[in-house]
Short mmCIF file of C-alpha atoms in Angstrom, two decimals:
data_model
loop_
_atom_site.label_atom_id
_atom_site.label_comp_id
_atom_site.label_asym_id
_atom_site.label_seq_id
_atom_site.Cartn_x
_atom_site.Cartn_y
_atom_site.Cartn_z
CA MET A 1 44.42 120.98 -31.91
CA GLN A 2 46.34 124.10 -30.99
CA HIS A 3 45.82 127.07 -28.71
CA VAL A 4 44.51 129.66 -31.12
CA ARG A 5 43.01 133.12 -30.48
CA ILE A 6 39.99 133.93 -32.60
CA ILE A 7 38.00 137.16 -32.82
CA VAL A 8 34.58 137.17 -34.44
CA ILE A 9 33.42 140.62 -35.52
CA GLY A 10 29.61 140.71 -35.44
CA GLY A 11 27.13 139.28 -32.96
CA GLY A 12 24.48 138.14 -35.41
CA ALA A 13 23.44 134.71 -36.64
CA ALA A 14 26.64 134.08 -38.62
CA GLY A 15 28.92 135.40 -35.90
CA PHE A 16 27.36 133.22 -33.21
CA PHE A 17 27.13 130.06 -35.30
CA GLY A 18 30.75 130.40 -36.44
CA ALA A 19 32.00 131.10 -32.91
CA ILE A 20 30.11 128.11 -31.49
CA ALA A 21 31.40 125.77 -34.22
CA THR A 22 34.99 126.89 -33.66
CA ALA A 23 34.87 126.53 -29.89
CA ARG A 24 33.19 123.14 -30.09
CA ILE A 25 35.66 121.68 -32.57
CA ASN A 26 38.74 123.14 -30.90
CA PRO A 27 38.39 123.23 -27.09
CA PHE A 28 41.78 124.96 -26.91
CA ALA A 29 40.58 127.93 -28.99
CA GLN A 30 39.94 131.24 -27.28
CA VAL A 31 36.92 132.69 -29.07
CA ILE A 32 35.60 136.24 -28.59
CA ILE A 33 32.55 137.83 -30.27
CA LEU A 34 32.66 141.62 -30.64
CA GLU A 35 29.28 143.29 -31.22
CA ALA A 36 29.07 147.06 -31.76
CA SER A 37 25.49 147.45 -30.51
CA GLN A 38 24.09 146.59 -27.09
CA GLN A 39 21.75 143.93 -28.49
CA LEU A 40 22.83 140.59 -29.89
CA LEU A 41 21.19 138.64 -32.73
CA THR A 42 19.00 141.57 -33.82
CA LYS A 43 17.88 140.12 -37.16
CA VAL A 44 17.15 136.76 -35.57
CA ARG A 45 14.78 138.53 -33.18
CA ILE A 46 12.79 140.34 -35.87
CA SER A 47 12.87 137.69 -38.60
CA GLY A 48 9.56 136.22 -39.70
CA GLY A 49 7.53 138.76 -37.76
CA GLY A 50 9.23 137.75 -34.53
CA ARG A 51 8.90 134.02 -35.20
CA CYS A 52 12.34 133.54 -36.87
CA ASN A 53 12.25 131.82 -40.24
CA VAL A 54 15.25 129.58 -39.43
CA THR A 55 15.57 127.81 -42.78
CA HIS A 56 13.59 126.27 -45.64
CA ALA A 57 12.56 122.63 -46.09
CA CYS A 58 14.50 122.22 -49.34
CA PHE A 59 16.94 119.34 -48.91
CA ASP A 60 18.13 118.91 -52.49
CA VAL A 61 21.24 121.02 -53.06
CA LYS A 62 20.58 121.63 -56.77
CA ALA A 63 17.06 122.86 -56.01
CA LEU A 64 18.26 124.82 -52.97
CA VAL A 65 20.80 126.95 -54.82
CA GLN A 66 18.11 128.11 -57.27
CA ASN A 67 16.86 130.38 -54.48
CA TYR A 68 20.02 132.51 -54.47
CA PRO A 69 20.18 135.29 -57.09
CA ARG A 70 23.82 135.80 -56.12
CA GLY A 71 26.13 133.10 -54.77
CA ASN A 72 24.32 130.06 -56.14
CA LYS A 73 27.37 128.49 -57.83
CA ALA A 74 29.66 129.05 -54.86
CA LEU A 75 27.09 127.55 -52.50
CA ILE A 76 26.78 124.19 -54.28
CA GLY A 77 29.86 122.78 -52.57
CA ALA A 78 29.10 124.54 -49.29
CA PHE A 79 25.57 123.12 -49.10
CA SER A 80 26.89 119.64 -49.83
CA ARG A 81 28.68 119.95 -46.47
CA PHE A 82 26.04 121.77 -44.43
CA GLN A 83 22.48 122.26 -45.69
CA PRO A 84 18.97 122.74 -44.20
CA GLN A 85 18.83 119.12 -43.02
CA ASP A 86 21.97 119.77 -40.95
CA THR A 87 20.48 123.00 -39.60
CA VAL A 88 17.35 121.14 -38.46
CA ALA A 89 19.52 118.45 -36.84
CA TRP A 90 21.74 121.05 -35.12
CA PHE A 91 18.83 122.89 -33.53
CA ASN A 92 17.11 119.62 -32.63
CA LYS A 93 20.29 118.48 -30.87
CA HIS A 94 20.23 121.74 -28.92
CA GLY A 95 16.63 121.24 -27.81
CA VAL A 96 14.84 123.30 -30.46
CA GLN A 97 12.31 121.53 -32.66
CA LEU A 98 11.43 123.14 -35.97
CA LYS A 99 8.16 122.86 -37.88
CA THR A 100 7.52 123.18 -41.61
CA GLU A 101 4.74 125.40 -42.93
CA ALA A 102 2.82 124.84 -46.17
CA ASP A 103 5.16 127.06 -48.19
CA GLY A 104 8.30 125.28 -46.94
CA ARG A 105 9.40 127.88 -44.39
CA MET A 106 10.64 126.43 -41.12
CA PHE A 107 10.07 128.00 -37.69
CA PRO A 108 10.59 126.90 -34.09
CA ILE A 109 7.46 125.13 -32.82
CA THR A 110 7.19 127.88 -30.19
CA ASP A 111 6.62 130.46 -32.98
CA SER A 112 9.03 132.71 -31.08
CA SER A 113 12.41 134.00 -32.26
CA GLU A 114 13.47 134.18 -28.60
CA THR A 115 13.69 130.37 -28.70
CA ILE A 116 16.44 130.62 -31.33
CA VAL A 117 18.13 133.55 -29.57
CA ASP A 118 18.19 131.68 -26.25
CA CYS A 119 19.49 128.55 -27.94
CA LEU A 120 22.42 130.37 -29.58
CA LEU A 121 23.28 132.32 -26.41
CA SER A 122 23.20 129.12 -24.36
CA ALA A 123 25.28 127.15 -26.89
CA ALA A 124 27.87 129.94 -27.03
CA LYS A 125 28.09 130.05 -23.24
CA MET A 126 28.41 126.26 -23.01
CA ALA A 127 31.19 126.32 -25.60
CA GLY A 128 33.11 128.96 -23.65
CA VAL A 129 32.69 131.79 -26.14
CA LYS A 130 33.31 135.24 -24.67
CA ILE A 131 30.77 137.87 -25.78
CA CYS A 132 31.41 141.62 -25.74
CA THR A 133 28.56 144.03 -26.59
CA GLY A 134 28.91 147.77 -27.17
CA THR A 135 32.34 147.04 -28.62
CA SER A 136 32.93 148.81 -31.93
CA VAL A 137 35.82 147.79 -34.16
CA VAL A 138 37.64 150.65 -35.89
CA SER A 139 40.23 148.71 -37.88
CA VAL A 140 42.07 145.41 -38.24
CA ASP A 141 45.76 145.18 -39.09
CA LYS A 142 48.08 142.24 -39.58
CA ILE A 143 51.80 142.00 -38.88
CA GLY A 144 53.33 138.64 -39.63
CA SER A 145 50.84 135.99 -38.55
CA GLU A 146 49.16 138.13 -35.89
CA PHE A 147 46.11 140.37 -36.27
CA THR A 148 45.56 143.52 -34.24
CA VAL A 149 41.94 144.52 -33.79
CA VAL A 150 41.62 148.20 -32.83
CA LEU A 151 38.49 149.14 -30.87
CA LYS A 152 36.73 152.50 -30.73
CA SER A 153 37.73 152.71 -27.07
CA GLY A 154 41.37 152.70 -28.14
CA GLU A 155 42.00 149.20 -26.83
CA LYS A 156 43.89 146.78 -29.07
CA LEU A 157 43.25 143.05 -29.16
CA GLU A 158 45.68 140.53 -30.66
CA CYS A 159 44.56 137.28 -32.26
CA ASP A 160 45.54 134.59 -34.76
CA ARG A 161 42.36 134.49 -36.83
CA VAL A 162 39.51 136.87 -37.58
CA LEU A 163 36.00 136.08 -38.76
CA ILE A 164 34.15 138.99 -40.35
CA ALA A 165 30.44 138.38 -39.80
CA THR A 166 29.22 141.97 -39.83
CA GLY A 167 26.28 141.52 -42.20
CA SER A 168 25.72 144.59 -44.37
CA ASN A 169 27.43 146.91 -41.90
CA PRO A 170 29.96 149.11 -43.78
CA VAL A 171 32.61 148.33 -41.13
CA GLY A 172 32.97 144.78 -42.43
CA TYR A 173 33.32 145.95 -46.03
CA ARG A 174 35.90 148.53 -44.97
CA ILE A 175 38.01 145.95 -43.14
CA ALA A 176 37.84 143.55 -46.09
CA GLU A 177 38.81 146.33 -48.52
CA GLY A 178 41.72 147.25 -46.25
CA PHE A 179 43.09 143.75 -46.85
CA GLY A 180 42.72 144.09 -50.61
CA HIS A 181 39.34 142.43 -51.11
CA ILE A 182 36.98 143.67 -53.81
CA ILE A 183 33.55 144.71 -52.53
CA ASN A 184 30.71 144.38 -55.02
CA THR A 185 28.62 147.47 -54.29
CA PRO A 186 25.90 146.63 -51.74
CA VAL A 187 22.36 147.55 -52.79
CA PRO A 188 18.99 146.63 -51.21
CA SER A 189 17.30 143.32 -51.93
CA LEU A 190 13.93 141.95 -50.74
CA PHE A 191 11.81 145.09 -50.87
CA THR A 192 8.27 146.06 -51.84
CA PHE A 193 7.28 148.06 -54.93
CA ASN A 194 5.90 151.58 -54.66
CA ILE A 195 3.06 152.20 -57.13
CA ARG A 196 1.44 155.64 -57.26
CA ASP A 197 -2.15 154.61 -57.77
CA GLU A 198 -4.44 155.86 -55.02
CA SER A 199 -7.32 153.61 -56.13
CA LEU A 200 -5.04 150.56 -55.92
CA ARG A 201 -3.77 151.58 -52.50
CA GLU A 202 -7.34 151.70 -51.23
CA LEU A 203 -7.31 147.91 -51.68
CA ALA A 204 -4.56 147.54 -49.04
CA GLY A 205 -4.85 144.13 -47.42
CA VAL A 206 -6.23 142.35 -50.49
CA SER A 207 -4.13 139.32 -51.43
CA ILE A 208 -4.34 136.92 -54.35
CA ASN A 209 -2.47 133.67 -54.95
CA PRO A 210 -1.13 132.86 -57.42
CA VAL A 211 -0.35 135.73 -59.77
CA LYS A 212 2.32 135.82 -62.44
CA LEU A 213 4.54 138.89 -62.48
CA ARG A 214 6.80 140.20 -65.23
CA LEU A 215 9.22 143.02 -64.47
CA ASN A 216 10.39 145.16 -67.37
CA ILE A 217 13.44 147.29 -66.59
CA PRO A 218 14.91 149.42 -69.42
CA GLU A 219 17.78 147.65 -71.21
CA GLN A 220 17.55 144.61 -68.91
CA PRO A 221 16.29 141.04 -69.47
CA GLN A 222 12.69 140.50 -68.43
CA LEU A 223 12.23 138.88 -65.01
CA GLU A 224 9.32 136.65 -63.99
CA GLN A 225 7.93 135.23 -60.74
CA THR A 226 4.76 133.39 -59.81
CA GLY A 227 3.31 133.38 -56.30
CA ALA A 228 1.25 135.30 -53.79
CA LEU A 229 0.79 139.08 -54.09
CA LEU A 230 -0.38 141.49 -51.40
CA ILE A 231 -1.69 144.99 -52.14
CA THR A 232 -0.42 147.50 -49.58
CA HIS A 233 -0.84 151.15 -48.62
CA TRP A 234 2.17 151.98 -50.80
CA GLY A 235 1.82 149.53 -53.68
CA MET A 236 2.54 145.82 -53.92
CA SER A 237 4.25 143.26 -51.70
CA GLY A 238 4.04 139.54 -50.99
CA PRO A 239 6.39 136.63 -51.81
CA ALA A 240 6.18 137.06 -55.60
CA VAL A 241 7.16 140.74 -55.39
CA LEU A 242 9.95 140.12 -52.87
CA LYS A 243 11.41 137.39 -55.09
CA LEU A 244 11.31 139.72 -58.10
CA SER A 245 13.05 142.41 -56.05
CA ALA A 246 15.82 139.96 -55.16
CA TRP A 247 16.47 138.80 -58.71
CA GLY A 248 16.22 142.34 -60.04
CA ALA A 249 18.01 144.04 -57.13
CA ARG A 250 20.99 145.43 -59.02
CA ALA A 251 19.10 146.29 -62.21
CA LEU A 252 16.38 148.05 -60.21
CA HIS A 253 19.01 150.00 -58.28
CA GLU A 254 20.59 151.12 -61.56
CA SER A 255 17.19 152.16 -62.95
CA LYS A 256 16.51 154.16 -59.76
CA TYR A 257 13.63 151.77 -59.06
CA GLN A 258 11.72 152.74 -62.19
CA ALA A 259 10.16 149.79 -64.02
CA VAL A 260 6.93 148.45 -65.51
CA LEU A 261 5.28 145.57 -63.68
CA SER A 262 2.95 143.34 -65.68
CA VAL A 263 0.48 141.37 -63.54
CA ASN A 264 -1.38 138.29 -64.71
CA TRP A 265 -4.03 138.01 -62.02
CA LEU A 266 -5.25 134.67 -63.38
CA PRO A 267 -2.14 132.74 -64.51
CA GLU A 268 -4.00 129.43 -64.58
CA LEU A 269 -6.36 130.71 -67.30
CA LYS A 270 -5.53 131.64 -70.90
CA PRO A 271 -6.99 134.94 -72.19
CA GLU A 272 -9.55 133.02 -74.26
CA GLU A 273 -10.65 131.08 -71.19
CA ILE A 274 -11.13 134.37 -69.35
CA ARG A 275 -13.21 135.63 -72.30
CA ASP A 276 -15.38 132.48 -72.18
CA LYS A 277 -16.04 132.99 -68.45
CA LEU A 278 -16.94 136.66 -68.91
CA LEU A 279 -19.25 135.89 -71.86
CA ALA A 280 -20.87 133.11 -69.84
CA THR A 281 -21.54 135.59 -67.04
CA LYS A 282 -23.01 138.03 -69.56
CA ALA A 283 -25.36 135.31 -70.81
CA GLU A 284 -26.34 134.08 -67.35
CA VAL A 285 -26.99 137.43 -65.61
CA PRO A 286 -27.46 140.05 -68.34
CA ARG A 287 -29.45 142.40 -66.10
CA ARG A 288 -26.97 142.36 -63.21
CA SER A 289 -24.57 145.26 -62.58
CA ILE A 290 -21.03 144.58 -63.83
CA LEU A 291 -19.60 146.37 -60.81
CA LEU A 292 -21.60 144.32 -58.31
CA HIS A 293 -21.54 140.93 -60.04
CA ARG A 294 -17.99 139.79 -60.83
CA GLY A 295 -17.50 137.50 -63.76
CA ILE A 296 -14.31 135.86 -62.52
CA ASP A 297 -12.90 134.36 -59.32
CA ILE A 298 -10.86 137.21 -57.83
CA PRO A 299 -11.44 139.30 -54.68
CA HIS A 300 -14.55 141.45 -55.17
CA ARG A 301 -12.81 144.75 -54.35
CA LEU A 302 -10.09 143.96 -56.90
CA TRP A 303 -12.75 143.20 -59.52
CA GLN A 304 -14.44 146.55 -58.91
CA TYR A 305 -11.08 148.34 -59.16
CA MET A 306 -10.40 146.72 -62.55
CA VAL A 307 -13.85 147.53 -63.92
CA VAL A 308 -13.30 151.21 -63.11
CA ARG A 309 -9.65 151.12 -64.26
CA VAL A 310 -10.54 150.08 -67.81
CA GLY A 311 -13.15 152.83 -68.05
CA ILE A 312 -16.36 150.82 -67.73
CA ASN A 313 -19.27 152.91 -66.40
CA SER A 314 -19.98 151.61 -62.91
CA GLU A 315 -23.74 151.67 -63.55
CA ILE A 316 -23.94 149.54 -66.72
CA ARG A 317 -25.19 145.98 -66.76
CA TRP A 318 -23.59 142.87 -68.22
CA ALA A 319 -25.88 142.98 -71.27
CA GLU A 320 -24.53 146.45 -72.12
CA ILE A 321 -20.79 145.73 -72.05
CA SER A 322 -19.10 146.62 -75.35
CA LYS A 323 -16.62 144.41 -77.18
CA LYS A 324 -13.96 147.07 -76.59
CA HIS A 325 -14.48 147.08 -72.83
CA LEU A 326 -14.62 143.30 -72.74
CA ASN A 327 -11.21 143.15 -74.46
CA LEU A 328 -9.78 145.78 -72.09
CA LEU A 329 -11.03 143.81 -69.10
CA ILE A 330 -9.42 140.59 -70.40
CA GLN A 331 -6.16 142.46 -71.00
CA GLU A 332 -6.27 143.96 -67.49
CA LEU A 333 -6.86 140.55 -65.91
CA SER A 334 -4.13 138.80 -67.90
CA GLN A 335 -1.49 141.53 -68.27
CA GLY A 336 -2.31 144.63 -66.25
CA GLN A 337 0.46 147.24 -66.41
CA TYR A 338 1.64 149.10 -63.29
CA LEU A 339 4.41 151.68 -63.05
CA VAL A 340 6.92 150.95 -60.29
CA ASN A 341 8.51 154.21 -59.11
CA GLY A 342 10.29 153.44 -55.89
CA LYS A 343 10.82 150.77 -53.29
CA GLY A 344 9.52 150.21 -49.80
CA VAL A 345 11.66 151.26 -46.85
CA PHE A 346 9.98 149.11 -44.26
CA LYS A 347 11.24 146.27 -42.08
CA ASP A 348 11.11 143.62 -44.81
CA GLU A 349 14.08 145.41 -46.43
CA PHE A 350 16.94 144.04 -44.35
CA VAL A 351 18.84 141.99 -46.90
CA THR A 352 21.43 143.38 -49.29
CA CYS A 353 22.83 142.22 -52.59
CA GLY A 354 26.59 142.80 -52.78
CA GLY A 355 29.60 142.32 -50.54
CA VAL A 356 32.94 140.52 -50.60
CA ASN A 357 33.72 139.13 -54.06
CA LEU A 358 33.22 135.37 -53.86
CA LYS A 359 36.16 134.54 -56.14
CA GLU A 360 38.44 135.77 -53.36
CA VAL A 361 37.06 133.30 -50.80
CA ASP A 362 37.85 129.58 -50.40
CA PHE A 363 34.39 128.10 -49.81
CA LYS A 364 35.72 124.91 -48.26
CA ARG A 365 36.79 126.88 -45.20
CA MET A 366 35.32 130.34 -45.93
CA ALA A 367 38.88 131.61 -45.79
CA SER A 368 40.26 134.64 -47.59
CA ARG A 369 42.38 133.68 -50.60
CA LEU A 370 44.35 136.91 -50.06
CA VAL A 371 45.04 136.96 -46.32
CA PRO A 372 45.80 133.79 -44.29
CA GLY A 373 43.80 133.73 -41.07
CA LEU A 374 40.98 135.96 -42.35
CA TYR A 375 37.49 134.41 -42.73
CA PHE A 376 34.06 135.55 -43.88
CA ALA A 377 30.51 134.37 -43.16
CA GLY A 378 26.96 135.56 -43.72
CA GLU A 379 25.74 138.65 -45.48
CA VAL A 380 29.13 140.38 -45.66
CA LEU A 381 29.66 138.06 -48.65
CA ASP A 382 28.09 138.75 -52.05
CA ILE A 383 25.39 136.14 -51.36
CA ASP A 384 21.68 136.75 -50.98
CA GLY A 385 18.63 134.56 -51.16
CA VAL A 386 14.96 135.10 -51.82
CA THR A 387 12.51 135.33 -48.95
CA GLY A 388 11.67 132.12 -47.07
CA GLY A 389 14.58 131.30 -44.74
CA PHE A 390 17.25 131.08 -47.42
CA ASN A 391 19.34 133.97 -46.13
CA PHE A 392 19.57 132.44 -42.67
CA GLN A 393 20.55 129.12 -44.25
CA SER A 394 23.48 130.67 -46.11
CA ALA A 395 24.50 132.31 -42.81
CA TRP A 396 24.40 128.98 -40.92
CA THR A 397 26.29 127.19 -43.70
CA THR A 398 29.06 129.73 -44.32
CA SER A 399 29.63 130.34 -40.60
CA TYR A 400 29.73 126.63 -39.78
CA LEU A 401 32.33 126.05 -42.50
CA ALA A 402 34.28 129.09 -41.27
CA GLY A 403 34.21 127.56 -37.79
CA LEU A 404 35.65 124.32 -39.15
CA GLY A 405 38.37 126.27 -40.96
CA MET A 406 39.32 128.44 -38.00
CA ALA A 407 39.39 125.52 -35.56
CA SER A 408 41.73 123.41 -37.67
CA ASP A 409 45.51 123.51 -37.60
CA GLU A 410 45.95 124.23 -41.29
CA GLU A 411 46.41 127.74 -42.62
#
């Protein structure tokens, strides 16, 4: 081990985990975290509604990488060295027990993100990591084997290695570009769909699971997802929508978030099976109101919305339903069409697709292939996962491997 000076730019999950790994492996390393804002670990604090979705209980690497629209191939080797099982073990070793929920998401048993924040702050302190908040980096230069990090205050810091863990902050992209790295244009991922349908929006809070979604974007391959859907005050959300937004992030950006969303509200039933159920209802309760007596197992408010949407008079009875309206109702239940014309701008949108081109990074050590001594971890890379703890897992993995690389003697 050698005396090495390391500066980590970014005080988020990746920055902390990388700094801790470096300092633990190389006790002779001088490790400093520079965070531009006054608050550390911001995304950790707000993740999972303040509970922090630390990772996902998916311990098979081949299955795990299927949850990354971008970066899946590069992560195969990385996850073989540090995957969710290792994350669980790391936090357990540091006194934090994680629990697994029905959908595979893993949270601290305290259901509080502060547990994770406190753990990382404590581990960094124990490892001797120096933390500087309110410290903005303007630029990074390199002369010979030494980096010079220029701060907004005018101060200059010298070091041997630099880890860029700035998330989607443009500063990180700018520094990487300054060293010749290609930045794949960052665009939002994990967002909700805006749908201008006032009647639909009145159903805000109604959820249904599962539904099958198909997203049709002009001149793009069709995308599909199955899972839970939540109707909101601005359109549609829920895991199925967020996953679609991740896989379609770049195509949706290019289409200015204009697309057609097809919703199969009853994916476990074929259209003919839906017809049989509706005809059975017609036979059983012919004198009942169609609006008030649903013929299928979906939320009642959603049923009433669909009856009105296909043009059925709200006062007619089951015995009076026409063949045309029956067919329209079946079509609406199995492939309802909704126009997406925008994306949500709320707190669930804090993941980006895009970043440092992965071909320019050695994933064994997360080291730049262009500049010796330069490392990357977390969201600054062109890696993003679907919702469910996958983005934190790629941050833990890439930063841990960067820590190994920075702590070693080889360059």
